[in-house]
């Protein structure tokens, strides 16, 4: 059975335009003192920034600035038991949306149960989580329903299909709730967070681009806004219906091959590597489909993510797997230029291009690949 329960509710917040250039966090957790220590963890541009402060009579503080609101974590280590074998370290914490605001945190003995004041961002995050919670609750109930079934019922394909259809309906409801919030609150930072959370695999980049454009310019130009924009733009380049980006790479003999050389035919761009076990397991299926339809105009162009040091392994894999179609590679591994153009983050990955040069499908494997190619050539023969 496919996993039904989605991830926990997303952290969301409101964007606050302010002349303030930095944040201050002042905490008071009871009367805790040494060795209790507070930590502030911020993820910025792929790197983690960790700040710490020793508690003095329960008090601690942090100061700094962020280019735009972002998710952060406050944690409290109550003692130094991490250095004591056999003892469990006691750490508690809470997620916050950190902006350049003046924030106070007050608790009796824990950050996890502390009260936050002064953070409109975190307040809005909690408010929207509350709005979405009932819908996520439906998924949790569905998950529990499945868990409570006897084993025989769990193997019932009709029941599983019904369960998955109900799960998809709830997922659609969650999606629509988030998008409605974006449209109704274009100047709130939470709108940006909500939109980003809908960009799941296979999302409609053209539709999301239009919705993103309705968000306030200040948000779109924020640090996180630019990340969301780049994500949409990257996916849009490989969305079904758009023209495939041309590229040129050398084949096994060093001869330059262009994707445009295949114009007028159906061609599957297959990103793989000799060291990729799932790719190698998929090759027999790809070979079978190729052999069946190559005479009808179906082509495959293999693009390897092997490195120059592994060229011999690449060539051996081609021979061992009996791959008879054209193979190219710039031998830069994950830095392969074509893979970057097509935003390839994992392999195997493929894109099916029609005779006019447009992407008509992607990530086709196993029966899905065979069914799609069969459908194409059965229509052509009618």
mmCIF file of C-alpha atoms in Angstrom:
data_model
loop_
_atom_site.group_PDB
_atom_site.id
_atom_site.type_symbol
_atom_site.label_atom_id
_atom_site.label_comp_id
_atom_site.label_asym_id
_atom_site.label_seq_id
_atom_site.Cartn_x
_atom_site.Cartn_y
_atom_site.Cartn_z
ATOM 1 C CA UNK A 1 0.000 0.000 0.000
ATOM 2 C CA UNK A 2 1.224 3.452 -0.806
ATOM 3 C CA UNK A 3 1.956 5.705 2.132
ATOM 4 C CA UNK A 4 -1.253 7.596 2.856
ATOM 5 C CA UNK A 5 -0.334 9.928 5.665
ATOM 6 C CA UNK A 6 1.281 13.147 4.512
ATOM 7 C CA UNK A 7 4.034 14.914 6.405
ATOM 8 C CA UNK A 8 3.134 17.050 9.390
ATOM 9 C CA UNK A 9 1.629 20.452 8.830
ATOM 10 C CA UNK A 10 3.951 22.991 7.325
ATOM 11 C CA UNK A 11 5.334 25.835 9.331
ATOM 12 C CA UNK A 12 3.732 29.043 8.106
ATOM 13 C CA UNK A 13 3.890 32.707 8.926
ATOM 14 C CA UNK A 14 2.981 36.289 8.109
ATOM 15 C CA UNK A 15 5.404 38.637 6.416
ATOM 16 C CA UNK A 16 5.931 41.826 8.361
ATOM 17 C CA UNK A 17 7.337 44.846 6.540
ATOM 18 C CA UNK A 18 9.452 46.788 8.982
ATOM 19 C CA UNK A 19 12.361 49.152 9.107
ATOM 20 C CA UNK A 20 13.891 47.004 11.837
ATOM 21 C CA UNK A 21 17.168 45.544 10.616
ATOM 22 C CA UNK A 22 17.726 42.801 13.193
ATOM 23 C CA UNK A 23 16.100 40.445 15.661
ATOM 24 C CA UNK A 24 16.367 40.118 19.418
ATOM 25 C CA UNK A 25 15.242 37.073 21.352
ATOM 26 C CA UNK A 26 14.979 37.371 25.110
ATOM 27 C CA UNK A 27 14.149 34.232 27.043
ATOM 28 C CA UNK A 28 13.299 33.445 30.638
ATOM 29 C CA UNK A 29 12.969 29.771 31.542
ATOM 30 C CA UNK A 30 12.354 29.557 35.277
ATOM 31 C CA UNK A 31 15.529 30.022 37.288
ATOM 32 C CA UNK A 32 17.712 27.642 35.301
ATOM 33 C CA UNK A 33 21.433 28.307 35.361
ATOM 34 C CA UNK A 34 24.669 26.527 34.474
ATOM 35 C CA UNK A 35 25.084 24.089 32.785
ATOM 36 C CA UNK A 36 21.754 24.815 31.038
ATOM 37 C CA UNK A 37 22.374 26.263 27.589
ATOM 38 C CA UNK A 38 20.117 27.657 24.837
ATOM 39 C CA UNK A 39 20.757 27.192 21.106
ATOM 40 C CA UNK A 40 19.380 28.977 18.042
ATOM 41 C CA UNK A 41 19.717 27.038 14.781
ATOM 42 C CA UNK A 42 19.147 28.832 11.466
ATOM 43 C CA UNK A 43 19.513 27.295 8.002
ATOM 44 C CA UNK A 44 20.659 29.853 5.453
ATOM 45 C CA UNK A 45 21.805 29.235 1.870
ATOM 46 C CA UNK A 46 22.284 25.541 2.524
ATOM 47 C CA UNK A 47 24.443 26.080 5.609
ATOM 48 C CA UNK A 48 23.559 25.888 9.286
ATOM 49 C CA UNK A 49 24.240 28.800 11.624
ATOM 50 C CA UNK A 50 24.281 27.839 15.298
ATOM 51 C CA UNK A 51 24.279 30.398 18.104
ATOM 52 C CA UNK A 52 24.354 29.537 21.798
ATOM 53 C CA UNK A 53 23.857 31.259 25.144
ATOM 54 C CA UNK A 54 24.357 30.108 28.743
ATOM 55 C CA UNK A 55 21.328 30.593 31.000
ATOM 56 C CA UNK A 56 21.878 32.880 33.982
ATOM 57 C CA UNK A 57 19.100 32.647 36.546
ATOM 58 C CA UNK A 58 16.831 31.440 33.733
ATOM 59 C CA UNK A 59 17.651 34.259 31.320
ATOM 60 C CA UNK A 60 19.251 34.087 27.872
ATOM 61 C CA UNK A 61 19.284 36.235 24.753
ATOM 62 C CA UNK A 62 20.181 36.179 21.053
ATOM 63 C CA UNK A 63 20.756 39.018 18.618
ATOM 64 C CA UNK A 64 21.293 38.976 14.876
ATOM 65 C CA UNK A 65 19.621 39.582 11.548
ATOM 66 C CA UNK A 66 18.157 37.562 8.695
ATOM 67 C CA UNK A 67 17.750 38.670 5.045
ATOM 68 C CA UNK A 68 14.071 37.663 5.218
ATOM 69 C CA UNK A 69 11.872 35.529 7.504
ATOM 70 C CA UNK A 70 12.936 31.909 7.728
ATOM 71 C CA UNK A 71 12.441 28.773 9.752
ATOM 72 C CA UNK A 72 14.631 28.362 12.823
ATOM 73 C CA UNK A 73 14.782 26.146 15.890
ATOM 74 C CA UNK A 74 15.239 27.115 19.536
ATOM 75 C CA UNK A 75 16.606 24.388 21.778
ATOM 76 C CA UNK A 76 17.497 24.121 25.440
ATOM 77 C CA UNK A 77 20.021 21.680 26.833
ATOM 78 C CA UNK A 78 19.271 21.361 30.513
ATOM 79 C CA UNK A 79 22.535 19.754 31.623
ATOM 80 C CA UNK A 80 25.863 18.467 30.358
ATOM 81 C CA UNK A 81 24.929 14.790 30.451
ATOM 82 C CA UNK A 82 26.064 14.380 26.853
ATOM 83 C CA UNK A 83 29.543 13.879 28.308
ATOM 84 C CA UNK A 84 28.325 11.381 30.884
ATOM 85 C CA UNK A 85 28.148 7.756 29.641
ATOM 86 C CA UNK A 86 24.881 5.989 30.296
ATOM 87 C CA UNK A 87 22.757 9.132 30.749
ATOM 88 C CA UNK A 88 20.238 10.531 28.314
ATOM 89 C CA UNK A 89 20.785 14.167 27.425
ATOM 90 C CA UNK A 90 17.743 16.327 28.074
ATOM 91 C CA UNK A 91 17.070 18.717 25.185
ATOM 92 C CA UNK A 92 13.764 20.399 24.459
ATOM 93 C CA UNK A 93 12.880 22.905 21.786
ATOM 94 C CA UNK A 94 10.430 24.564 19.465
ATOM 95 C CA UNK A 95 10.341 25.647 15.808
ATOM 96 C CA UNK A 96 9.856 29.347 15.134
ATOM 97 C CA UNK A 97 9.605 31.593 12.101
ATOM 98 C CA UNK A 98 12.443 34.026 12.644
ATOM 99 C CA UNK A 99 12.175 37.529 11.276
ATOM 100 C CA UNK A 100 13.739 40.813 12.323
ATOM 101 C CA UNK A 101 11.440 41.197 15.312
ATOM 102 C CA UNK A 102 11.742 41.650 19.083
ATOM 103 C CA UNK A 103 10.693 38.331 20.584
ATOM 104 C CA UNK A 104 10.235 37.244 24.188
ATOM 105 C CA UNK A 105 9.997 33.628 25.319
ATOM 106 C CA UNK A 106 8.792 32.786 28.809
ATOM 107 C CA UNK A 107 8.445 29.360 30.370
ATOM 108 C CA UNK A 108 8.451 27.711 33.759
ATOM 109 C CA UNK A 109 10.911 24.927 33.027
ATOM 110 C CA UNK A 110 10.895 24.244 29.282
ATOM 111 C CA UNK A 111 11.182 25.946 25.909
ATOM 112 C CA UNK A 112 8.806 23.384 24.421
ATOM 113 C CA UNK A 113 5.949 24.668 26.570
ATOM 114 C CA UNK A 114 7.063 28.312 26.682
ATOM 115 C CA UNK A 115 4.946 31.254 25.537
ATOM 116 C CA UNK A 116 6.197 33.370 22.611
ATOM 117 C CA UNK A 117 5.303 37.036 22.367
ATOM 118 C CA UNK A 118 6.265 39.675 19.839
ATOM 119 C CA UNK A 119 6.554 37.323 16.859
ATOM 120 C CA UNK A 120 3.723 37.999 14.432
ATOM 121 C CA UNK A 121 5.388 35.500 12.135
ATOM 122 C CA UNK A 122 5.165 32.609 14.581
ATOM 123 C CA UNK A 123 1.652 33.626 15.652
ATOM 124 C CA UNK A 124 0.442 33.404 12.071
ATOM 125 C CA UNK A 125 2.211 30.089 11.634
ATOM 126 C CA UNK A 126 0.265 28.629 14.545
ATOM 127 C CA UNK A 127 -2.990 30.171 13.347
ATOM 128 C CA UNK A 128 -2.723 28.653 9.892
ATOM 129 C CA UNK A 129 -1.619 25.299 11.266
ATOM 130 C CA UNK A 130 -4.862 25.411 13.222
ATOM 131 C CA UNK A 131 -6.847 26.075 10.060
ATOM 132 C CA UNK A 132 -5.260 23.139 8.253
ATOM 133 C CA UNK A 133 -5.236 20.740 11.189
ATOM 134 C CA UNK A 134 -8.822 19.440 10.674
ATOM 135 C CA UNK A 135 -8.046 18.500 7.076
ATOM 136 C CA UNK A 136 -4.799 16.759 8.000
ATOM 137 C CA UNK A 137 -6.834 15.018 10.673
ATOM 138 C CA UNK A 138 -8.835 13.322 7.925
ATOM 139 C CA UNK A 139 -5.638 11.782 6.586
ATOM 140 C CA UNK A 140 -4.643 10.644 10.057
ATOM 141 C CA UNK A 141 -8.060 9.022 10.466
ATOM 142 C CA UNK A 142 -7.652 7.292 7.109
ATOM 143 C CA UNK A 143 -4.259 6.016 8.142
ATOM 144 C CA UNK A 144 -5.686 4.689 11.414
ATOM 145 C CA UNK A 145 -8.546 3.049 9.533
ATOM 146 C CA UNK A 146 -6.041 1.098 7.468
ATOM 147 C CA UNK A 147 -3.911 0.198 10.495
ATOM 148 C CA UNK A 148 -6.933 -1.182 12.347
ATOM 149 C CA UNK A 149 -7.950 -3.515 9.513
ATOM 150 C CA UNK A 150 -7.267 -7.274 9.693
ATOM 151 C CA UNK A 151 -4.410 -8.481 7.495
ATOM 152 C CA UNK A 152 -6.794 -9.994 4.934
ATOM 153 C CA UNK A 153 -8.495 -6.636 4.447
ATOM 154 C CA UNK A 154 -5.118 -4.927 4.027
ATOM 155 C CA UNK A 155 -4.442 -7.230 1.081
ATOM 156 C CA UNK A 156 -7.799 -6.489 -0.569
ATOM 157 C CA UNK A 157 -6.936 -4.581 -3.740
ATOM 158 C CA UNK A 158 -10.438 -3.121 -4.067
ATOM 159 C CA UNK A 159 -10.271 -1.758 -0.526
ATOM 160 C CA UNK A 160 -6.759 -0.358 -1.044
ATOM 161 C CA UNK A 161 -7.826 1.352 -4.270
ATOM 162 C CA UNK A 162 -10.790 2.938 -2.488
ATOM 163 C CA UNK A 163 -8.517 4.044 0.360
ATOM 164 C CA UNK A 164 -6.049 5.642 -2.041
ATOM 165 C CA UNK A 165 -8.857 7.422 -3.902
ATOM 166 C CA UNK A 166 -10.106 8.865 -0.618
ATOM 167 C CA UNK A 167 -6.570 9.898 0.315
ATOM 168 C CA UNK A 168 -6.147 11.704 -2.998
ATOM 169 C CA UNK A 169 -9.435 13.558 -2.416
ATOM 170 C CA UNK A 170 -8.172 14.760 0.974
ATOM 171 C CA UNK A 171 -4.811 15.734 -0.504
ATOM 172 C CA UNK A 172 -6.690 17.785 -3.090
ATOM 173 C CA UNK A 173 -8.639 19.473 -0.296
ATOM 174 C CA UNK A 174 -5.362 20.360 1.461
ATOM 175 C CA UNK A 175 -3.920 21.714 -1.773
ATOM 176 C CA UNK A 176 -6.972 23.863 -2.457
ATOM 177 C CA UNK A 177 -7.001 25.195 1.120
ATOM 178 C CA UNK A 178 -3.398 26.320 0.797
ATOM 179 C CA UNK A 179 -3.887 27.897 -2.624
ATOM 180 C CA UNK A 180 -7.014 29.719 -1.442
ATOM 181 C CA UNK A 181 -5.020 31.146 1.440
ATOM 182 C CA UNK A 182 -2.315 32.322 -0.961
ATOM 183 C CA UNK A 183 -4.867 34.088 -3.126
ATOM 184 C CA UNK A 184 -6.583 35.703 -0.148
ATOM 185 C CA UNK A 185 -3.393 36.736 1.652
ATOM 186 C CA UNK A 186 -0.844 37.743 -1.022
ATOM 187 C CA UNK A 187 1.129 40.025 1.310
ATOM 188 C CA UNK A 188 1.605 37.469 4.092
ATOM 189 C CA UNK A 189 4.814 35.504 4.328
ATOM 190 C CA UNK A 190 2.746 32.455 5.143
ATOM 191 C CA UNK A 191 1.389 32.633 1.573
ATOM 192 C CA UNK A 192 4.901 32.007 0.294
ATOM 193 C CA UNK A 193 5.365 29.073 2.670
ATOM 194 C CA UNK A 194 1.980 27.640 1.688
ATOM 195 C CA UNK A 195 2.713 27.887 -2.024
ATOM 196 C CA UNK A 196 6.105 26.263 -1.609
ATOM 197 C CA UNK A 197 4.538 23.344 0.266
ATOM 198 C CA UNK A 198 2.345 22.569 -2.769
ATOM 199 C CA UNK A 199 5.309 22.159 -5.117
ATOM 200 C CA UNK A 200 5.349 18.381 -4.871
ATOM 201 C CA UNK A 201 6.746 16.098 -7.601
ATOM 202 C CA UNK A 202 4.806 16.585 -10.837
ATOM 203 C CA UNK A 203 3.356 19.969 -9.901
ATOM 204 C CA UNK A 204 1.986 22.229 -12.641
ATOM 205 C CA UNK A 205 4.763 24.803 -12.953
ATOM 206 C CA UNK A 206 2.849 27.039 -15.365
ATOM 207 C CA UNK A 207 -0.125 27.227 -12.995
ATOM 208 C CA UNK A 208 2.096 27.775 -9.948
ATOM 209 C CA UNK A 209 4.012 30.508 -11.758
ATOM 210 C CA UNK A 210 0.762 32.434 -12.289
ATOM 211 C CA UNK A 211 -0.215 32.051 -8.633
ATOM 212 C CA UNK A 212 3.277 33.054 -7.504
ATOM 213 C CA UNK A 213 2.909 36.242 -9.556
ATOM 214 C CA UNK A 214 -0.075 37.268 -7.399
ATOM 215 C CA UNK A 215 2.079 37.353 -4.259
ATOM 216 C CA UNK A 216 3.357 40.791 -3.236
ATOM 217 C CA UNK A 217 6.587 41.996 -4.930
ATOM 218 C CA UNK A 218 8.264 42.352 -1.533
ATOM 219 C CA UNK A 219 7.680 38.691 -0.795
ATOM 220 C CA UNK A 220 8.641 37.520 -4.288
ATOM 221 C CA UNK A 221 11.946 39.371 -3.973
ATOM 222 C CA UNK A 222 12.711 38.061 -0.472
ATOM 223 C CA UNK A 223 15.406 35.442 0.089
ATOM 224 C CA UNK A 224 12.865 32.615 0.291
ATOM 225 C CA UNK A 225 10.751 34.120 -2.487
ATOM 226 C CA UNK A 226 13.687 33.883 -4.872
ATOM 227 C CA UNK A 227 14.197 30.251 -3.913
ATOM 228 C CA UNK A 228 10.558 29.446 -4.686
ATOM 229 C CA UNK A 229 10.776 31.327 -7.977
ATOM 230 C CA UNK A 230 13.901 29.426 -8.998
ATOM 231 C CA UNK A 231 12.269 26.114 -8.103
ATOM 232 C CA UNK A 232 9.233 26.869 -10.258
ATOM 233 C CA UNK A 233 11.389 28.094 -13.150
ATOM 234 C CA UNK A 234 13.602 25.000 -13.034
ATOM 235 C CA UNK A 235 10.622 22.642 -13.074
ATOM 236 C CA UNK A 236 8.892 24.615 -15.809
ATOM 237 C CA UNK A 237 11.789 23.890 -18.180
ATOM 238 C CA UNK A 238 11.050 20.175 -18.027
ATOM 239 C CA UNK A 239 7.285 20.230 -17.749
ATOM 240 C CA UNK A 240 5.270 18.198 -20.198
ATOM 241 C CA UNK A 241 4.272 20.299 -23.196
ATOM 242 C CA UNK A 242 7.328 22.560 -23.236
ATOM 243 C CA UNK A 243 10.071 22.382 -25.851
ATOM 244 C CA UNK A 244 12.980 20.209 -24.778
ATOM 245 C CA UNK A 245 16.220 22.105 -24.241
ATOM 246 C CA UNK A 246 18.882 21.222 -26.769
ATOM 247 C CA UNK A 247 22.296 20.025 -25.629
ATOM 248 C CA UNK A 248 25.461 18.656 -27.182
ATOM 249 C CA UNK A 249 27.760 16.045 -25.636
ATOM 250 C CA UNK A 250 30.426 13.628 -26.881
ATOM 251 C CA UNK A 251 29.619 9.973 -27.469
ATOM 252 C CA UNK A 252 31.877 7.057 -26.512
ATOM 253 C CA UNK A 253 34.142 7.847 -29.474
ATOM 254 C CA UNK A 254 34.300 11.572 -28.797
ATOM 255 C CA UNK A 255 31.920 12.514 -31.613
ATOM 256 C CA UNK A 256 29.594 15.379 -30.663
ATOM 257 C CA UNK A 257 25.905 14.466 -30.577
ATOM 258 C CA UNK A 258 23.025 16.946 -30.351
ATOM 259 C CA UNK A 259 19.559 16.256 -29.050
ATOM 260 C CA UNK A 260 18.282 18.197 -32.060
ATOM 261 C CA UNK A 261 19.758 15.455 -34.276
ATOM 262 C CA UNK A 262 16.730 13.407 -33.255
ATOM 263 C CA UNK A 263 14.134 15.925 -34.410
ATOM 264 C CA UNK A 264 11.374 14.100 -36.332
ATOM 265 C CA UNK A 265 11.495 11.030 -34.085
ATOM 266 C CA UNK A 266 10.303 10.013 -30.656
ATOM 267 C CA UNK A 267 13.383 9.953 -28.434
ATOM 268 C CA UNK A 268 13.782 9.030 -24.791
ATOM 269 C CA UNK A 269 16.575 10.924 -23.007
ATOM 270 C CA UNK A 270 17.789 8.435 -20.409
ATOM 271 C CA UNK A 271 19.910 9.804 -17.537
ATOM 272 C CA UNK A 272 21.814 6.983 -15.855
ATOM 273 C CA UNK A 273 25.264 5.861 -14.651
ATOM 274 C CA UNK A 274 27.267 2.652 -14.451
ATOM 275 C CA UNK A 275 27.289 2.814 -10.637
ATOM 276 C CA UNK A 276 23.499 3.331 -10.339
ATOM 277 C CA UNK A 277 21.949 -0.022 -9.353
ATOM 278 C CA UNK A 278 18.313 1.034 -10.091
ATOM 279 C CA UNK A 279 19.456 2.245 -13.529
ATOM 280 C CA UNK A 280 21.116 -1.063 -14.289
ATOM 281 C CA UNK A 281 18.011 -2.951 -13.154
ATOM 282 C CA UNK A 282 15.877 -0.827 -15.482
ATOM 283 C CA UNK A 283 18.143 -1.299 -18.522
ATOM 284 C CA UNK A 284 16.706 -4.728 -19.550
ATOM 285 C CA UNK A 285 13.201 -3.240 -19.664
ATOM 286 C CA UNK A 286 14.420 -0.246 -21.657
ATOM 287 C CA UNK A 287 16.272 -2.548 -24.033
ATOM 288 C CA UNK A 288 13.151 -4.659 -24.597
ATOM 289 C CA UNK A 289 11.028 -1.593 -25.429
ATOM 290 C CA UNK A 290 13.740 -0.184 -27.688
ATOM 291 C CA UNK A 291 14.119 -3.422 -29.641
ATOM 292 C CA UNK A 292 10.358 -3.639 -30.108
ATOM 293 C CA UNK A 293 9.813 -0.099 -31.379
ATOM 294 C CA UNK A 294 13.094 1.128 -32.900
ATOM 295 C CA UNK A 295 12.005 0.115 -36.382
ATOM 296 C CA UNK A 296 8.920 2.317 -35.969
ATOM 297 C CA UNK A 297 10.898 5.442 -35.137
ATOM 298 C CA UNK A 298 11.590 5.134 -31.394
ATOM 299 C CA UNK A 299 15.068 6.211 -30.271
ATOM 300 C CA UNK A 300 16.921 6.372 -26.969
ATOM 301 C CA UNK A 301 19.748 8.751 -26.097
ATOM 302 C CA UNK A 302 21.655 7.697 -23.013
ATOM 303 C CA UNK A 303 23.300 10.431 -20.918
ATOM 304 C CA UNK A 304 25.726 9.100 -18.349
ATOM 305 C CA UNK A 305 26.506 10.751 -15.021
ATOM 306 C CA UNK A 306 29.777 8.868 -14.729
ATOM 307 C CA UNK A 307 33.020 10.742 -14.049
ATOM 308 C CA UNK A 308 36.111 10.793 -16.257
ATOM 309 C CA UNK A 309 37.891 8.446 -13.828
ATOM 310 C CA UNK A 310 35.106 5.913 -14.370
ATOM 311 C CA UNK A 311 34.947 6.015 -18.155
ATOM 312 C CA UNK A 312 36.080 2.392 -18.408
ATOM 313 C CA UNK A 313 33.275 1.340 -16.050
ATOM 314 C CA UNK A 314 30.783 3.316 -18.155
ATOM 315 C CA UNK A 315 31.897 1.569 -21.362
ATOM 316 C CA UNK A 316 31.833 -1.831 -19.633
ATOM 317 C CA UNK A 317 28.282 -1.214 -18.356
ATOM 318 C CA UNK A 318 27.157 -0.349 -21.892
ATOM 319 C CA UNK A 319 28.625 -3.625 -23.167
ATOM 320 C CA UNK A 320 27.449 -5.763 -20.236
ATOM 321 C CA UNK A 321 23.873 -4.445 -20.479
ATOM 322 C CA UNK A 322 23.926 -4.701 -24.294
ATOM 323 C CA UNK A 323 22.815 -1.083 -24.769
ATOM 324 C CA UNK A 324 22.809 -0.508 -28.529
ATOM 325 C CA UNK A 325 21.564 3.086 -28.644
ATOM 326 C CA UNK A 326 23.728 6.197 -28.672
ATOM 327 C CA UNK A 327 25.446 7.042 -25.384
ATOM 328 C CA UNK A 328 26.912 10.445 -24.477
ATOM 329 C CA UNK A 329 28.610 11.978 -21.446
ATOM 330 C CA UNK A 330 30.758 14.967 -20.551
ATOM 331 C CA UNK A 331 32.117 12.743 -17.738
ATOM 332 C CA UNK A 332 31.549 15.328 -15.003
ATOM 333 C CA UNK A 333 29.383 13.125 -12.816
ATOM 334 C CA UNK A 334 26.543 14.995 -11.122
ATOM 335 C CA UNK A 335 27.873 18.188 -12.713
ATOM 336 C CA UNK A 336 26.841 16.893 -16.151
ATOM 337 C CA UNK A 337 25.675 19.944 -18.128
ATOM 338 C CA UNK A 338 22.628 18.235 -19.650
ATOM 339 C CA UNK A 339 21.552 16.921 -16.245
ATOM 340 C CA UNK A 340 21.752 20.469 -14.905
ATOM 341 C CA UNK A 341 19.614 21.750 -17.795
ATOM 342 C CA UNK A 342 16.968 19.139 -17.032
ATOM 343 C CA UNK A 343 17.174 19.627 -13.247
ATOM 344 C CA UNK A 344 18.049 15.963 -12.699
ATOM 345 C CA UNK A 345 18.375 15.367 -8.947
ATOM 346 C CA UNK A 346 18.174 11.569 -8.966
ATOM 347 C CA UNK A 347 18.658 8.731 -11.430
ATOM 348 C CA UNK A 348 17.327 6.865 -13.267
ATOM 349 C CA UNK A 349 15.434 9.757 -14.840
ATOM 350 C CA UNK A 350 14.137 10.097 -18.373
ATOM 351 C CA UNK A 351 12.228 12.447 -20.657
ATOM 352 C CA UNK A 352 10.201 11.385 -23.695
ATOM 353 C CA UNK A 353 10.404 13.882 -26.550
ATOM 354 C CA UNK A 354 8.016 13.908 -29.524
ATOM 355 C CA UNK A 355 9.013 14.532 -33.172
ATOM 356 C CA UNK A 356 8.365 18.285 -32.801
ATOM 357 C CA UNK A 357 10.853 18.476 -29.936
ATOM 358 C CA UNK A 358 8.370 18.795 -27.044
ATOM 359 C CA UNK A 359 8.443 16.867 -23.789
ATOM 360 C CA UNK A 360 5.392 14.604 -23.645
ATOM 361 C CA UNK A 361 6.236 12.464 -20.588
ATOM 362 C CA UNK A 362 8.961 11.905 -18.023
ATOM 363 C CA UNK A 363 10.171 9.485 -15.376
ATOM 364 C CA UNK A 364 8.756 6.489 -17.220
ATOM 365 C CA UNK A 365 9.935 3.127 -15.940
ATOM 366 C CA UNK A 366 8.877 -0.488 -16.102
ATOM 367 C CA UNK A 367 5.328 -1.077 -17.391
ATOM 368 C CA UNK A 368 4.689 2.686 -17.565
ATOM 369 C CA UNK A 369 7.366 3.133 -20.231
ATOM 370 C CA UNK A 370 6.176 0.195 -22.283
ATOM 371 C CA UNK A 371 2.530 1.336 -22.055
ATOM 372 C CA UNK A 372 3.353 4.893 -23.143
ATOM 373 C CA UNK A 373 5.456 3.866 -26.130
ATOM 374 C CA UNK A 374 2.858 1.275 -27.147
ATOM 375 C CA UNK A 375 0.129 3.912 -26.966
ATOM 376 C CA UNK A 376 2.111 6.281 -29.197
ATOM 377 C CA UNK A 377 2.793 3.804 -31.964
ATOM 378 C CA UNK A 378 -0.632 2.187 -31.893
ATOM 379 C CA UNK A 379 -2.129 5.635 -32.545
ATOM 380 C CA UNK A 380 0.317 6.226 -35.382
ATOM 381 C CA UNK A 381 -0.641 2.939 -37.059
ATOM 382 C CA UNK A 382 -4.378 3.738 -37.100
#
